[in-house]
XYZ file of C-alpha atoms in Angstrom:
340
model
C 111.659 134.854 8.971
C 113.527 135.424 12.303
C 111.407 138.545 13.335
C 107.910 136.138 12.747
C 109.375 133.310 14.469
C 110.767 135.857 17.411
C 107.213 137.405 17.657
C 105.344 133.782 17.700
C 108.119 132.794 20.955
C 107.083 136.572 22.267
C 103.364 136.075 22.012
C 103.859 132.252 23.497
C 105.468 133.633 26.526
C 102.437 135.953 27.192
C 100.315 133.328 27.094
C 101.695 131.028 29.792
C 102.259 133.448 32.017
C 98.810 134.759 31.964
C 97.902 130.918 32.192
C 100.240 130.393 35.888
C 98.357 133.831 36.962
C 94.885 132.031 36.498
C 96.176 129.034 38.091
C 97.711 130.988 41.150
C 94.212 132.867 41.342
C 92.032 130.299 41.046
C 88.957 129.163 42.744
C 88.964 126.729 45.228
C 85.509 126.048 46.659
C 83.790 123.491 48.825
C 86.419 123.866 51.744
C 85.974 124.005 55.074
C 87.756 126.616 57.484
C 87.868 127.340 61.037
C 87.460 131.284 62.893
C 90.705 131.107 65.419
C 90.041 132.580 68.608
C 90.715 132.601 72.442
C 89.609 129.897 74.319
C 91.211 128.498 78.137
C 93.448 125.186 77.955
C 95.029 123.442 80.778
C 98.034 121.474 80.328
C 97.844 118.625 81.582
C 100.456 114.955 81.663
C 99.504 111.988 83.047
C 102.309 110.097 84.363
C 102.470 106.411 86.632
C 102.289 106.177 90.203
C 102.434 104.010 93.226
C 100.218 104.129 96.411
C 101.812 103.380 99.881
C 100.908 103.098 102.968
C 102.097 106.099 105.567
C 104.400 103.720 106.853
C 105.697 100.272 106.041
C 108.322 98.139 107.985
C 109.352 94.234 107.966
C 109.205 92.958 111.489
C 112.505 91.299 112.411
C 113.677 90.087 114.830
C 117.076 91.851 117.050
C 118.292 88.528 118.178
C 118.191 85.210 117.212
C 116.171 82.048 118.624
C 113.184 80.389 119.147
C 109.760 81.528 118.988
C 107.846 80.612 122.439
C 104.561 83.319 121.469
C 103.249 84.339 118.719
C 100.278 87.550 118.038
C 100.672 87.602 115.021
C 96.992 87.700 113.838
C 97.469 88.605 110.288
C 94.733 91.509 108.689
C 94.326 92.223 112.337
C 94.663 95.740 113.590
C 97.572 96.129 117.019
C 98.115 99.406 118.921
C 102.051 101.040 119.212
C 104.183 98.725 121.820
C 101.421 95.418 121.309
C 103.714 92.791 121.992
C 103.945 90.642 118.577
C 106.752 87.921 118.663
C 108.119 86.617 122.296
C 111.436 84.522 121.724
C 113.165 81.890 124.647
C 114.449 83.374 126.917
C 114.534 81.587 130.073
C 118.602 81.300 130.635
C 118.300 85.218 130.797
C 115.401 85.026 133.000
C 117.539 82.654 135.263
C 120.235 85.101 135.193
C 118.686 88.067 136.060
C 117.060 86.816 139.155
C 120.877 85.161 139.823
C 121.812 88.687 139.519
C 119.251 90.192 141.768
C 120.019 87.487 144.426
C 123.630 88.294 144.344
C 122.301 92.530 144.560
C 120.401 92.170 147.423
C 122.765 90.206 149.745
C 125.689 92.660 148.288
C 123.324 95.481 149.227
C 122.501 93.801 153.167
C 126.632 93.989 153.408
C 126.596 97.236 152.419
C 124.347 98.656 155.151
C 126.397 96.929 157.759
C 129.565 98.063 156.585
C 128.593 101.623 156.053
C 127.519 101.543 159.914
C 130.759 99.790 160.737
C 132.788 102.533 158.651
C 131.687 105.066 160.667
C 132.904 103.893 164.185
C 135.841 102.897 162.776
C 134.991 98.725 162.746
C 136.598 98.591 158.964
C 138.482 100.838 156.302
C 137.370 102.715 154.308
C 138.356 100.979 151.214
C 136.624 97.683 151.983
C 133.342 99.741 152.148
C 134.021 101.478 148.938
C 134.932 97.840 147.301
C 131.575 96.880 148.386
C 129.718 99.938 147.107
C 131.617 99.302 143.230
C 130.516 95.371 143.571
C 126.699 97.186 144.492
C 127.042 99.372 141.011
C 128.332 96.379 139.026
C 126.048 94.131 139.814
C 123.614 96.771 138.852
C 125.055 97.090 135.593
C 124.744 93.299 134.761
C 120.966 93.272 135.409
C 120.707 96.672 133.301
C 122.368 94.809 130.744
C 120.229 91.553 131.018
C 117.241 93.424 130.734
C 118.057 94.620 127.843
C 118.889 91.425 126.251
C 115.732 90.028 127.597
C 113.284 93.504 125.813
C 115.412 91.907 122.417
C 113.428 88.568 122.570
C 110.294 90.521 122.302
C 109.103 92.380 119.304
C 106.992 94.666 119.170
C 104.733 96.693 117.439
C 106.130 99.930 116.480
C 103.218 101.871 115.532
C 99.722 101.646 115.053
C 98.890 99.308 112.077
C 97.525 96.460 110.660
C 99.959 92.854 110.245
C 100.418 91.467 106.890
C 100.877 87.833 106.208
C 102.890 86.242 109.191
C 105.735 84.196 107.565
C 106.625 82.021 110.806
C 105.244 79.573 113.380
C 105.344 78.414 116.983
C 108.274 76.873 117.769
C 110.369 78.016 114.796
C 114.032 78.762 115.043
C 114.610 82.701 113.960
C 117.606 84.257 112.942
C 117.888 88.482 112.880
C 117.198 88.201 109.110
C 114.160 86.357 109.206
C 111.304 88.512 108.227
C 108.263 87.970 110.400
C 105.596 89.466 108.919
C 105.391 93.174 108.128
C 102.952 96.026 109.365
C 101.281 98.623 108.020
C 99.956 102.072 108.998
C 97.451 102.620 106.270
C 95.066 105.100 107.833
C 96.341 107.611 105.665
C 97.850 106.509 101.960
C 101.131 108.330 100.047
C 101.519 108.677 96.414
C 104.593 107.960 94.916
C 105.096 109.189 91.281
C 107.825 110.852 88.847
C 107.820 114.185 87.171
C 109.697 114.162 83.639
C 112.688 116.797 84.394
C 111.745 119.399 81.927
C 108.660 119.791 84.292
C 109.563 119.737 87.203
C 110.161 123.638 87.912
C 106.306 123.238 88.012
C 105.776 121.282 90.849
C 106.075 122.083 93.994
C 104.670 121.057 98.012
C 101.016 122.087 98.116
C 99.835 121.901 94.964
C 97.061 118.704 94.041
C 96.943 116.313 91.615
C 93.979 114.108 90.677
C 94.707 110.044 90.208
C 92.776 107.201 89.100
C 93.445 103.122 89.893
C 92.663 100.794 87.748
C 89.519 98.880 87.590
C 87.669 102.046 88.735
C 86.004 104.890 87.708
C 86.023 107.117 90.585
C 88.789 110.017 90.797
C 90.893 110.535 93.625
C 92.731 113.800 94.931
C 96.201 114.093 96.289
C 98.206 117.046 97.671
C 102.269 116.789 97.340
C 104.136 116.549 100.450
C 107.737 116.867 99.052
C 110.169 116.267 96.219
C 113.593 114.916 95.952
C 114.782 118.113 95.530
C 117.267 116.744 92.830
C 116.939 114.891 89.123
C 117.862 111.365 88.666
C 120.274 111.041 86.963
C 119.834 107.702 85.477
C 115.673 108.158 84.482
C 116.312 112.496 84.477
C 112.985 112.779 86.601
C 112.222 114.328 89.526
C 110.199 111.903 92.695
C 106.972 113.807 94.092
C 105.664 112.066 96.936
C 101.493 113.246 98.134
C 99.438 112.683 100.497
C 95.954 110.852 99.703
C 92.835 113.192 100.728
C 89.825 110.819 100.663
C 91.352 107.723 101.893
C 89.072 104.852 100.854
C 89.339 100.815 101.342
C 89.225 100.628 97.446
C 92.818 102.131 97.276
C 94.707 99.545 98.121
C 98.825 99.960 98.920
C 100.828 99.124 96.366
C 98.387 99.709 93.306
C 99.163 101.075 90.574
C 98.215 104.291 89.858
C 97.347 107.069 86.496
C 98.498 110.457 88.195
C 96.909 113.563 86.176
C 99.054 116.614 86.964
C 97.919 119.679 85.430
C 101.064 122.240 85.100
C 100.009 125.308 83.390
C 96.575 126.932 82.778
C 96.051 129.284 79.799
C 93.105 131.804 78.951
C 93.956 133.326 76.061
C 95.414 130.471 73.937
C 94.698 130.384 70.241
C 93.551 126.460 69.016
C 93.532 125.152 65.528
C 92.205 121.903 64.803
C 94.808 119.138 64.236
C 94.181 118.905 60.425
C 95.064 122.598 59.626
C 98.705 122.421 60.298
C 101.057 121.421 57.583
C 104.363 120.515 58.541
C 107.518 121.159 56.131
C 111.019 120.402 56.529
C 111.727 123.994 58.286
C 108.616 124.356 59.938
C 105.024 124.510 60.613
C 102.281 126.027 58.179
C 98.515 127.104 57.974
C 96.351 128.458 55.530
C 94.552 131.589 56.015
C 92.052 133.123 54.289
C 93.276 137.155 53.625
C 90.765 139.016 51.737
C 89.494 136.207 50.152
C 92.949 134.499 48.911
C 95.111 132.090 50.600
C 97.989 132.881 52.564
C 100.409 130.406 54.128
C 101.541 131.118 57.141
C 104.218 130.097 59.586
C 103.366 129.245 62.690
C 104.559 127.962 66.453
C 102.920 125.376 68.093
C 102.552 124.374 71.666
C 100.094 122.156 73.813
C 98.604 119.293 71.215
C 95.302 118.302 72.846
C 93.376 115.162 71.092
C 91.678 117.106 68.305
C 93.480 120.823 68.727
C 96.705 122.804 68.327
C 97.789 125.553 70.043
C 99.455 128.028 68.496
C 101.553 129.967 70.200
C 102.839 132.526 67.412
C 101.498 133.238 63.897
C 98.111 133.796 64.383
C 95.419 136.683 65.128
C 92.420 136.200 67.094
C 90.059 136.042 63.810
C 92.013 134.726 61.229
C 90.142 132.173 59.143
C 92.257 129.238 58.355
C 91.436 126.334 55.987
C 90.896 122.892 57.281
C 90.084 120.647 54.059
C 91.031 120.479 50.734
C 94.644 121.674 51.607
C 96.735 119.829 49.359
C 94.527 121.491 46.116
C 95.212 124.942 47.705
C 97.881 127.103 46.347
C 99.539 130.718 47.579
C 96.906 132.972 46.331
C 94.299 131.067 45.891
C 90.452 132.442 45.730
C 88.946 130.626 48.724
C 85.143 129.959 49.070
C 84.004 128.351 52.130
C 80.987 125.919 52.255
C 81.025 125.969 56.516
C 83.234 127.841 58.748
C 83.311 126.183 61.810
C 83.936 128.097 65.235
């Protein structure tokens, strides 16, 4: 009784184990795979950016006062040095010529006493007293000049005026903004590099950028970098120069930088759909003599319908792209399309 009920066990164990080998070997058909091979990819980010103009400054004024003149024609185009903003200043004006009065009669007594000195008609002291009030007097109209040039301001480069944000007749103060000018015959591009790229960026190289609202592409060619991380956002500044300056870039728009870091010829691209991740890592299915073999793989650039993989795969390997979740290790595979 125990040696029949031993044998009926033994002959029941046979029999599921040639039933798992069927299943392991079994035919999975209708699939769809995909022939891996070389193909060029450029990796590329797009990150935010700024345009500004090549130079930007608020017009104030260096003293304070009242406005007597105003050229402040805003949208309008000045030269370097136009004179923009005149304050009062007619108690300086009063003073200088005061000044110069008092310079010219001290410089009359001057030329009499330096004749005088010589035949002995006074010492020599009260000639040199007169010489140091000649160079003082001097000095105060050097130094009323000056305060006079701070009533004006001035245009400090070639540019075009903003808004003006005073009027005739209004009382200034030095942190009153006037109006502010722009040099925008050439445009800069602000933008930020994430810090695990930025060892890939460097002065000469271009980018391509887009503003909203348009269609067009623009190119830019970097001028600098910080030279250091941020430490609070852990990205590196880039600052470039606009090439094909146009009236529809506007400063101050926001901007869709495209920087493309890293061109590759040879990479190997799966379509999206044939990786299978696990808890330890990534997986494929390829088709070896006929049978499916998983496979673990590394992947790299993700474009919008690929995968690159950067180890695990041959140049030719066939790997499955539907009916993955029927297929098992060892599976016969039959494919109704490869695609390539």
């Amino acid at each position: 009784m125990l040696a029949l009920t031993a044998g009926l066990i033994g002959c029941k164990s046979s029999g599921s184990g040639k039933k798992d080998a069927g299943r392991q070997g079994s035919l999975i058909s209708n699939i769809e795979g995909y022939l891996v091979k070389r193909s060029s990819i450029d990796q590329t980010i797009t990150i935010s950016g700024t345009l500004k103009p090549m130079e930007e400054t608020v017009l104030m004024p260096e003293v304070p006062g009242r406005i007597v003149k105003i050229n402040l024609e805003e949208g309008k185009f000045v030269k370097e040095g136009t004179l923009l903003i005149k304050l009062f200043d007619e108690d300086l004006q009063a003073q200088l010529h005061k000044s110069q009065s008092q310079l010219q009669i001290t410089e009359q007594t001057q030329q009499r006493q330096e004749e005088l000195v010589k035949v002995n008609g006074i010492s020599q002291s009260d000639y040199d007293q007169t010489r140091l009030q000649v160079n003082s007097i001097k000095a105060d109209i050097e130094v009323l000049k000056v305060q006079i040039r701070k009533t004006e301001v001035n245009a400090p480069y070639d540019g075009v005026i903003g808004l003006r944000n005073v009027s005739l007749g209004a009382e200034v103060t030095t942190a009153t903004p006037l109006a502010t000018i722009r040099a925008i015959n050439q445009l800069k591009l602000d933008f930020s590099v994430p810090e695990k790229y930025s060892s890939m960026v460097k002065p000469g190289d271009q980018v391509n950028f887009y503003v909203q609202g348009q269609d067009e592409k623009y190119q830019a060619r970097v001028m600098a970098t910080e030279e250091g991380i941020d430490q609070s956002t852990r990205n590196l500044k880039v600052r470039a120069l606009v090439q094909n300056r146009t009236e529809k870039l506007i400063p101050g728009a926001f901007a869709n930088v495209e920087l493309q870091l890293n061109v590759n010829q040879n990479a190997l691209l799966v379509p999206t759909q044939a990786i299978i991740p696990t808890d330890l890592d990534k997986k494929v299915i390829v088709s070896k003599g006929g049978k499916a073999k998983f496979l673990s793989v590394v992947t790299g650039v993700r474009l919008d319908s690929m995968v690159e993989v950067t180890k695990g795969l041959t140049s030719g390997d066939t790997v499955a792209t539907t009916g993955i979740l029927f297929i098992r290790p060892g599976s016969v595979l039959k494919f109704s399309r490869i695609n390539k």
